[in-house]
């Protein structure tokens, strides 16, 4: 999987989509992929603006920040951060995360000199998102075909209800035959000096 993309970010993205798809369903996984793709595209534009604005200025700041609020609104933000970190590392970008406690936002800090690599990283991630979601969906389907879910109960609702009633009656019968534990008051010795 990593060889498909040349780094671990692609593999992580597929694994992340698989976990999410297994937990929430394929439709939710594709909706999340679309949210991620929009967020990657917006981050690409923001990083391009940073690169363009600071290329013209002679006294440009050394560090830049990207607002990650759009990513924070997507479920399982921690996994998304891992994908971003891996892709930036593949491009040789040193970055750090800065949570702002006053606003509740988190920012990605990076050197302005690396802005081009940052926007290329986000651009690559936005282009790979659809493919990664499709591969994850395919793998989920393959897993379900190989071993059908054991969680699915093929009995009818009436059969399951009858079994539940029998189990409840057995527990109630067991409870009535066991001696109830009673707690006696505990006496403590009081000493005076």
PDB file of C-alpha atoms in Angstrom, residues 115-193:
ATOM      1  CA  UNK A 115       5.625  26.480   2.042  1.00  0.00           C
ATOM      2  CA  UNK A 116       5.922  25.034  -1.467  1.00  0.00           C
ATOM      3  CA  UNK A 117       6.455  21.509  -0.105  1.00  0.00           C
ATOM      4  CA  UNK A 118       3.552  22.027   2.317  1.00  0.00           C
ATOM      5  CA  UNK A 119       1.067  22.956  -0.388  1.00  0.00           C
ATOM      6  CA  UNK A 120       2.343  20.145  -2.612  1.00  0.00           C
ATOM      7  CA  UNK A 121       1.810  17.719   0.273  1.00  0.00           C
ATOM      8  CA  UNK A 122      -1.770  18.864   0.813  1.00  0.00           C
ATOM      9  CA  UNK A 123      -2.404  18.826  -2.943  1.00  0.00           C
ATOM     10  CA  UNK A 124      -1.193  15.222  -3.171  1.00  0.00           C
ATOM     11  CA  UNK A 125      -3.358  14.232  -0.220  1.00  0.00           C
ATOM     12  CA  UNK A 126      -6.444  15.830  -1.798  1.00  0.00           C
ATOM     13  CA  UNK A 127      -5.837  13.948  -5.072  1.00  0.00           C
ATOM     14  CA  UNK A 128      -5.252  10.608  -3.286  1.00  0.00           C
ATOM     15  CA  UNK A 129      -8.269  10.789  -0.975  1.00  0.00           C
ATOM     16  CA  UNK A 130     -10.857   9.379  -3.413  1.00  0.00           C
ATOM     17  CA  UNK A 131      -8.592   6.529  -4.460  1.00  0.00           C
ATOM     18  CA  UNK A 132      -7.744   5.673  -0.846  1.00  0.00           C
ATOM     19  CA  UNK A 133     -11.435   5.607   0.116  1.00  0.00           C
ATOM     20  CA  UNK A 134     -12.229   3.342  -2.835  1.00  0.00           C
ATOM     21  CA  UNK A 135      -9.393   0.955  -1.939  1.00  0.00           C
ATOM     22  CA  UNK A 136     -10.532   0.872   1.687  1.00  0.00           C
ATOM     23  CA  UNK A 137     -14.120   0.096   0.634  1.00  0.00           C
ATOM     24  CA  UNK A 138     -12.865  -2.699  -1.618  1.00  0.00           C
ATOM     25  CA  UNK A 139     -10.781  -4.208   1.182  1.00  0.00           C
ATOM     26  CA  UNK A 140     -13.715  -4.035   3.599  1.00  0.00           C
ATOM     27  CA  UNK A 141     -15.904  -5.880   1.070  1.00  0.00           C
ATOM     28  CA  UNK A 142     -13.197  -8.521   0.563  1.00  0.00           C
ATOM     29  CA  UNK A 143     -12.941  -9.060   4.319  1.00  0.00           C
ATOM     30  CA  UNK A 144     -16.701  -9.475   4.642  1.00  0.00           C
ATOM     31  CA  UNK A 145     -16.751 -11.965   1.777  1.00  0.00           C
ATOM     32  CA  UNK A 146     -13.929 -14.039   3.309  1.00  0.00           C
ATOM     33  CA  UNK A 147     -15.436 -14.205   6.751  1.00  0.00           C
ATOM     34  CA  UNK A 148     -19.056 -13.158   7.126  1.00  0.00           C
ATOM     35  CA  UNK A 149     -19.792 -11.144  10.199  1.00  0.00           C
ATOM     36  CA  UNK A 150     -20.295 -13.219  13.289  1.00  0.00           C
ATOM     37  CA  UNK A 151     -22.178 -10.363  14.878  1.00  0.00           C
ATOM     38  CA  UNK A 152     -25.155 -10.843  12.596  1.00  0.00           C
ATOM     39  CA  UNK A 153     -27.827 -13.063  14.132  1.00  0.00           C
ATOM     40  CA  UNK A 154     -29.807 -14.928  11.493  1.00  0.00           C
ATOM     41  CA  UNK A 155     -32.641 -15.876  13.843  1.00  0.00           C
ATOM     42  CA  UNK A 156     -35.950 -14.064  13.596  1.00  0.00           C
ATOM     43  CA  UNK A 157     -36.847 -11.396  16.076  1.00  0.00           C
ATOM     44  CA  UNK A 158     -39.456 -13.665  17.708  1.00  0.00           C
ATOM     45  CA  UNK A 159     -36.854 -16.416  18.243  1.00  0.00           C
ATOM     46  CA  UNK A 160     -34.385 -13.975  19.792  1.00  0.00           C
ATOM     47  CA  UNK A 161     -37.119 -12.505  22.027  1.00  0.00           C
ATOM     48  CA  UNK A 162     -38.105 -15.981  23.251  1.00  0.00           C
ATOM     49  CA  UNK A 163     -34.468 -16.800  24.060  1.00  0.00           C
ATOM     50  CA  UNK A 164     -34.164 -13.538  25.963  1.00  0.00           C
ATOM     51  CA  UNK A 165     -37.323 -14.308  27.982  1.00  0.00           C
ATOM     52  CA  UNK A 166     -35.991 -17.764  28.869  1.00  0.00           C
ATOM     53  CA  UNK A 167     -32.639 -16.348  29.944  1.00  0.00           C
ATOM     54  CA  UNK A 168     -34.379 -13.715  32.050  1.00  0.00           C
ATOM     55  CA  UNK A 169     -36.603 -16.309  33.732  1.00  0.00           C
ATOM     56  CA  UNK A 170     -33.560 -18.501  34.479  1.00  0.00           C
ATOM     57  CA  UNK A 171     -31.723 -15.565  36.060  1.00  0.00           C
ATOM     58  CA  UNK A 172     -34.766 -14.657  38.139  1.00  0.00           C
ATOM     59  CA  UNK A 173     -35.165 -18.255  39.333  1.00  0.00           C
ATOM     60  CA  UNK A 174     -31.485 -18.404  40.267  1.00  0.00           C
ATOM     61  CA  UNK A 175     -31.724 -15.147  42.169  1.00  0.00           C
ATOM     62  CA  UNK A 176     -34.654 -16.301  44.297  1.00  0.00           C
ATOM     63  CA  UNK A 177     -32.922 -19.525  45.403  1.00  0.00           C
ATOM     64  CA  UNK A 178     -29.659 -17.954  46.478  1.00  0.00           C
ATOM     65  CA  UNK A 179     -29.474 -16.594  49.987  1.00  0.00           C
ATOM     66  CA  UNK A 180     -29.369 -12.872  50.033  1.00  0.00           C
ATOM     67  CA  UNK A 181     -26.305 -11.484  51.656  1.00  0.00           C
ATOM     68  CA  UNK A 182     -27.044  -9.183  54.501  1.00  0.00           C
ATOM     69  CA  UNK A 183     -24.533  -6.944  56.091  1.00  0.00           C
ATOM     70  CA  UNK A 184     -24.502  -6.614  59.819  1.00  0.00           C
ATOM     71  CA  UNK A 185     -23.442  -3.358  61.381  1.00  0.00           C
ATOM     72  CA  UNK A 186     -19.756  -3.256  62.048  1.00  0.00           C
ATOM     73  CA  UNK A 187     -18.752  -2.305  65.539  1.00  0.00           C
ATOM     74  CA  UNK A 188     -15.634  -0.299  66.067  1.00  0.00           C
ATOM     75  CA  UNK A 189     -13.770  -0.065  69.257  1.00  0.00           C
ATOM     76  CA  UNK A 190     -13.416   3.469  70.528  1.00  0.00           C
ATOM     77  CA  UNK A 191     -10.407   4.280  72.642  1.00  0.00           C
ATOM     78  CA  UNK A 192      -9.936   7.313  74.730  1.00  0.00           C
ATOM     79  CA  UNK A 193      -6.608   8.664  75.863  1.00  0.00           C
TER      80      UNK A 193
END
